[in-house]
Amino acid sequence: MPNNPFRPALVWKRSWPDERQKGTGNDPHNPKCQLRVYREFVSGGGGEETWHWVANERRFIEQGYAPTALEAIEKAEEAYFGFMSKERHG
């Protein structure tokens, strides 16, 4: 397994206390930030899974898929911070 030096910058928690396949990310300094990740199984069988991520801030920013939960969190944060940088700097 590759060593991923990424550490989440935002506050992440499970969507529900007993639910390990869904999570939400929040920016404590921006209540409009809504990031989500959840596990999906790839269609066509085989039991393969993927992680879907979505980033919103007042409106839809971006969404995509990643092979692991941590990579999905990383992609969601990249989309969110990229959007916020563009908002601040035009």
mmCIF file with all atom_site columns, C-alpha atoms in Angstrom:
data_model
loop_
_atom_site.group_PDB
_atom_site.id
_atom_site.type_symbol
_atom_site.label_atom_id
_atom_site.label_alt_id
_atom_site.label_comp_id
_atom_site.label_asym_id
_atom_site.label_entity_id
_atom_site.label_seq_id
_atom_site.pdbx_PDB_ins_code
_atom_site.Cartn_x
_atom_site.Cartn_y
_atom_site.Cartn_z
_atom_site.occupancy
_atom_site.B_iso_or_equiv
_atom_site.pdbx_formal_charge
_atom_site.auth_seq_id
_atom_site.auth_comp_id
_atom_site.auth_asym_id
_atom_site.auth_atom_id
_atom_site.pdbx_PDB_model_num
ATOM 1  C CA . MET A 1 1  ? 0.000   0.000  0.000   1.00 0.00 ? 1  MET A CA 1
ATOM 2  C CA . PRO A 1 2  ? 1.503   3.367  -0.990  1.00 0.00 ? 2  PRO A CA 1
ATOM 3  C CA . ASN A 1 3  ? 2.395   5.815  1.724   1.00 0.00 ? 3  ASN A CA 1
ATOM 4  C CA . ASN A 1 4  ? 0.069   8.814  1.403   1.00 0.00 ? 4  ASN A CA 1
ATOM 5  C CA . PRO A 1 5  ? 1.387   11.854 3.328   1.00 0.00 ? 5  PRO A CA 1
ATOM 6  C CA . PHE A 1 6  ? -2.000  13.616 3.020   1.00 0.00 ? 6  PHE A CA 1
ATOM 7  C CA . ARG A 1 7  ? -3.574  14.722 6.307   1.00 0.00 ? 7  ARG A CA 1
ATOM 8  C CA . PRO A 1 8  ? -7.095  16.191 6.199   1.00 0.00 ? 8  PRO A CA 1
ATOM 9  C CA . ALA A 1 9  ? -7.219  19.924 6.919   1.00 0.00 ? 9  ALA A CA 1
ATOM 10 C CA . LEU A 1 10 ? -10.945 20.008 7.680   1.00 0.00 ? 10 LEU A CA 1
ATOM 11 C CA . VAL A 1 11 ? -13.039 18.363 10.381  1.00 0.00 ? 11 VAL A CA 1
ATOM 12 C CA . TRP A 1 12 ? -14.305 14.965 9.187   1.00 0.00 ? 12 TRP A CA 1
ATOM 13 C CA . LYS A 1 13 ? -16.770 12.695 10.952  1.00 0.00 ? 13 LYS A CA 1
ATOM 14 C CA . ARG A 1 14 ? -19.059 9.792  10.215  1.00 0.00 ? 14 ARG A CA 1
ATOM 15 C CA . SER A 1 15 ? -22.453 10.755 8.841   1.00 0.00 ? 15 SER A CA 1
ATOM 16 C CA . TRP A 1 16 ? -24.016 8.506  11.485  1.00 0.00 ? 16 TRP A CA 1
ATOM 17 C CA . PRO A 1 17 ? -22.287 7.058  14.576  1.00 0.00 ? 17 PRO A CA 1
ATOM 18 C CA . ASP A 1 18 ? -22.613 3.448  13.369  1.00 0.00 ? 18 ASP A CA 1
ATOM 19 C CA . GLU A 1 19 ? -21.980 4.181  9.665   1.00 0.00 ? 19 GLU A CA 1
ATOM 20 C CA . ARG A 1 20 ? -18.384 3.640  8.523   1.00 0.00 ? 20 ARG A CA 1
ATOM 21 C CA . GLN A 1 21 ? -19.020 4.003  4.780   1.00 0.00 ? 21 GLN A CA 1
ATOM 22 C CA . LYS A 1 22 ? -20.242 7.622  4.820   1.00 0.00 ? 22 LYS A CA 1
ATOM 23 C CA . GLY A 1 23 ? -18.587 10.786 6.077   1.00 0.00 ? 23 GLY A CA 1
ATOM 24 C CA . THR A 1 24 ? -18.958 14.545 6.092   1.00 0.00 ? 24 THR A CA 1
ATOM 25 C CA . GLY A 1 25 ? -16.314 17.241 6.116   1.00 0.00 ? 25 GLY A CA 1
ATOM 26 C CA . ASN A 1 26 ? -16.787 20.710 7.535   1.00 0.00 ? 26 ASN A CA 1
ATOM 27 C CA . ASP A 1 27 ? -14.745 23.885 7.606   1.00 0.00 ? 27 ASP A CA 1
ATOM 28 C CA . PRO A 1 28 ? -15.092 25.316 11.137  1.00 0.00 ? 28 PRO A CA 1
ATOM 29 C CA . HIS A 1 29 ? -14.552 28.799 9.659   1.00 0.00 ? 29 HIS A CA 1
ATOM 30 C CA . ASN A 1 30 ? -17.182 28.449 6.919   1.00 0.00 ? 30 ASN A CA 1
ATOM 31 C CA . PRO A 1 31 ? -20.590 26.970 7.809   1.00 0.00 ? 31 PRO A CA 1
ATOM 32 C CA . LYS A 1 32 ? -21.511 26.857 4.091   1.00 0.00 ? 32 LYS A CA 1
ATOM 33 C CA . CYS A 1 33 ? -18.871 24.203 3.396   1.00 0.00 ? 33 CYS A CA 1
ATOM 34 C CA . GLN A 1 34 ? -20.385 20.767 2.789   1.00 0.00 ? 34 GLN A CA 1
ATOM 35 C CA . LEU A 1 35 ? -18.116 17.906 1.780   1.00 0.00 ? 35 LEU A CA 1
ATOM 36 C CA . ARG A 1 36 ? -19.270 14.298 1.606   1.00 0.00 ? 36 ARG A CA 1
ATOM 37 C CA . VAL A 1 37 ? -17.699 10.930 0.894   1.00 0.00 ? 37 VAL A CA 1
ATOM 38 C CA . TYR A 1 38 ? -19.374 7.545  0.704   1.00 0.00 ? 38 TYR A CA 1
ATOM 39 C CA . ARG A 1 39 ? -18.556 4.042  -0.434  1.00 0.00 ? 39 ARG A CA 1
ATOM 40 C CA . GLU A 1 40 ? -20.188 2.568  -3.528  1.00 0.00 ? 40 GLU A CA 1
ATOM 41 C CA . PHE A 1 41 ? -19.801 -0.811 -5.148  1.00 0.00 ? 41 PHE A CA 1
ATOM 42 C CA . VAL A 1 42 ? -18.772 -0.837 -8.804  1.00 0.00 ? 42 VAL A CA 1
ATOM 43 C CA . SER A 1 43 ? -21.558 -2.050 -11.070 1.00 0.00 ? 43 SER A CA 1
ATOM 44 C CA . GLY A 1 44 ? -20.999 -5.318 -12.850 1.00 0.00 ? 44 GLY A CA 1
ATOM 45 C CA . GLY A 1 45 ? -20.274 -7.367 -9.757  1.00 0.00 ? 45 GLY A CA 1
ATOM 46 C CA . GLY A 1 46 ? -16.921 -8.524 -8.541  1.00 0.00 ? 46 GLY A CA 1
ATOM 47 C CA . GLY A 1 47 ? -17.339 -6.825 -5.173  1.00 0.00 ? 47 GLY A CA 1
ATOM 48 C CA . GLU A 1 48 ? -15.054 -3.933 -6.114  1.00 0.00 ? 48 GLU A CA 1
ATOM 49 C CA . GLU A 1 49 ? -15.676 -0.688 -4.287  1.00 0.00 ? 49 GLU A CA 1
ATOM 50 C CA . THR A 1 50 ? -15.020 2.954  -4.985  1.00 0.00 ? 50 THR A CA 1
ATOM 51 C CA . TRP A 1 51 ? -15.481 6.104  -2.955  1.00 0.00 ? 51 TRP A CA 1
ATOM 52 C CA . HIS A 1 52 ? -17.662 8.914  -4.256  1.00 0.00 ? 52 HIS A CA 1
ATOM 53 C CA . TRP A 1 53 ? -16.868 12.455 -3.098  1.00 0.00 ? 53 TRP A CA 1
ATOM 54 C CA . VAL A 1 54 ? -18.824 15.692 -3.435  1.00 0.00 ? 54 VAL A CA 1
ATOM 55 C CA . ALA A 1 55 ? -17.806 19.272 -2.581  1.00 0.00 ? 55 ALA A CA 1
ATOM 56 C CA . ASN A 1 56 ? -20.334 22.094 -2.116  1.00 0.00 ? 56 ASN A CA 1
ATOM 57 C CA . GLU A 1 57 ? -20.119 25.655 -0.824  1.00 0.00 ? 57 GLU A CA 1
ATOM 58 C CA . ARG A 1 58 ? -23.408 27.520 -1.333  1.00 0.00 ? 58 ARG A CA 1
ATOM 59 C CA . ARG A 1 59 ? -23.520 25.643 -4.646  1.00 0.00 ? 59 ARG A CA 1
ATOM 60 C CA . PHE A 1 60 ? -22.084 22.561 -6.286  1.00 0.00 ? 60 PHE A CA 1
ATOM 61 C CA . ILE A 1 61 ? -18.297 22.694 -6.750  1.00 0.00 ? 61 ILE A CA 1
ATOM 62 C CA . GLU A 1 62 ? -17.202 19.300 -8.023  1.00 0.00 ? 62 GLU A CA 1
ATOM 63 C CA . GLN A 1 63 ? -17.589 15.553 -7.550  1.00 0.00 ? 63 GLN A CA 1
ATOM 64 C CA . GLY A 1 64 ? -15.702 12.433 -8.472  1.00 0.00 ? 64 GLY A CA 1
ATOM 65 C CA . TYR A 1 65 ? -14.484 8.995  -7.465  1.00 0.00 ? 65 TYR A CA 1
ATOM 66 C CA . ALA A 1 66 ? -11.400 7.696  -5.702  1.00 0.00 ? 66 ALA A CA 1
ATOM 67 C CA . PRO A 1 67 ? -10.205 4.195  -4.803  1.00 0.00 ? 67 PRO A CA 1
ATOM 68 C CA . THR A 1 68 ? -10.028 4.814  -1.024  1.00 0.00 ? 68 THR A CA 1
ATOM 69 C CA . ALA A 1 69 ? -11.811 6.904  1.585   1.00 0.00 ? 69 ALA A CA 1
ATOM 70 C CA . LEU A 1 70 ? -8.668  8.935  2.328   1.00 0.00 ? 70 LEU A CA 1
ATOM 71 C CA . GLU A 1 71 ? -8.120  9.707  -1.353  1.00 0.00 ? 71 GLU A CA 1
ATOM 72 C CA . ALA A 1 72 ? -11.778 10.753 -1.677  1.00 0.00 ? 72 ALA A CA 1
ATOM 73 C CA . ILE A 1 73 ? -11.353 13.098 1.299   1.00 0.00 ? 73 ILE A CA 1
ATOM 74 C CA . GLU A 1 74 ? -8.208  14.508 -0.308  1.00 0.00 ? 74 GLU A CA 1
ATOM 75 C CA . LYS A 1 75 ? -9.992  15.130 -3.635  1.00 0.00 ? 75 LYS A CA 1
ATOM 76 C CA . ALA A 1 76 ? -12.973 16.773 -1.910  1.00 0.00 ? 76 ALA A CA 1
ATOM 77 C CA . GLU A 1 77 ? -10.684 19.084 0.071   1.00 0.00 ? 77 GLU A CA 1
ATOM 78 C CA . GLU A 1 78 ? -8.648  19.957 -3.043  1.00 0.00 ? 78 GLU A CA 1
ATOM 79 C CA . ALA A 1 79 ? -11.854 20.908 -4.874  1.00 0.00 ? 79 ALA A CA 1
ATOM 80 C CA . TYR A 1 80 ? -13.120 22.962 -1.935  1.00 0.00 ? 80 TYR A CA 1
ATOM 81 C CA . PHE A 1 81 ? -9.860  24.843 -1.311  1.00 0.00 ? 81 PHE A CA 1
ATOM 82 C CA . GLY A 1 82 ? -9.380  25.441 -5.049  1.00 0.00 ? 82 GLY A CA 1
ATOM 83 C CA . PHE A 1 83 ? -12.881 26.907 -5.253  1.00 0.00 ? 83 PHE A CA 1
ATOM 84 C CA . MET A 1 84 ? -12.325 29.108 -2.197  1.00 0.00 ? 84 MET A CA 1
ATOM 85 C CA . SER A 1 85 ? -9.018  30.384 -3.609  1.00 0.00 ? 85 SER A CA 1
ATOM 86 C CA . LYS A 1 86 ? -10.736 31.372 -6.867  1.00 0.00 ? 86 LYS A CA 1
ATOM 87 C CA . GLU A 1 87 ? -13.551 33.068 -4.923  1.00 0.00 ? 87 GLU A CA 1
ATOM 88 C CA . ARG A 1 88 ? -11.051 35.147 -2.930  1.00 0.00 ? 88 ARG A CA 1
ATOM 89 C CA . HIS A 1 89 ? -8.752  36.017 -5.807  1.00 0.00 ? 89 HIS A CA 1
ATOM 90 C CA . GLY A 1 90 ? -11.228 36.215 -8.683  1.00 0.00 ? 90 GLY A CA 1
#
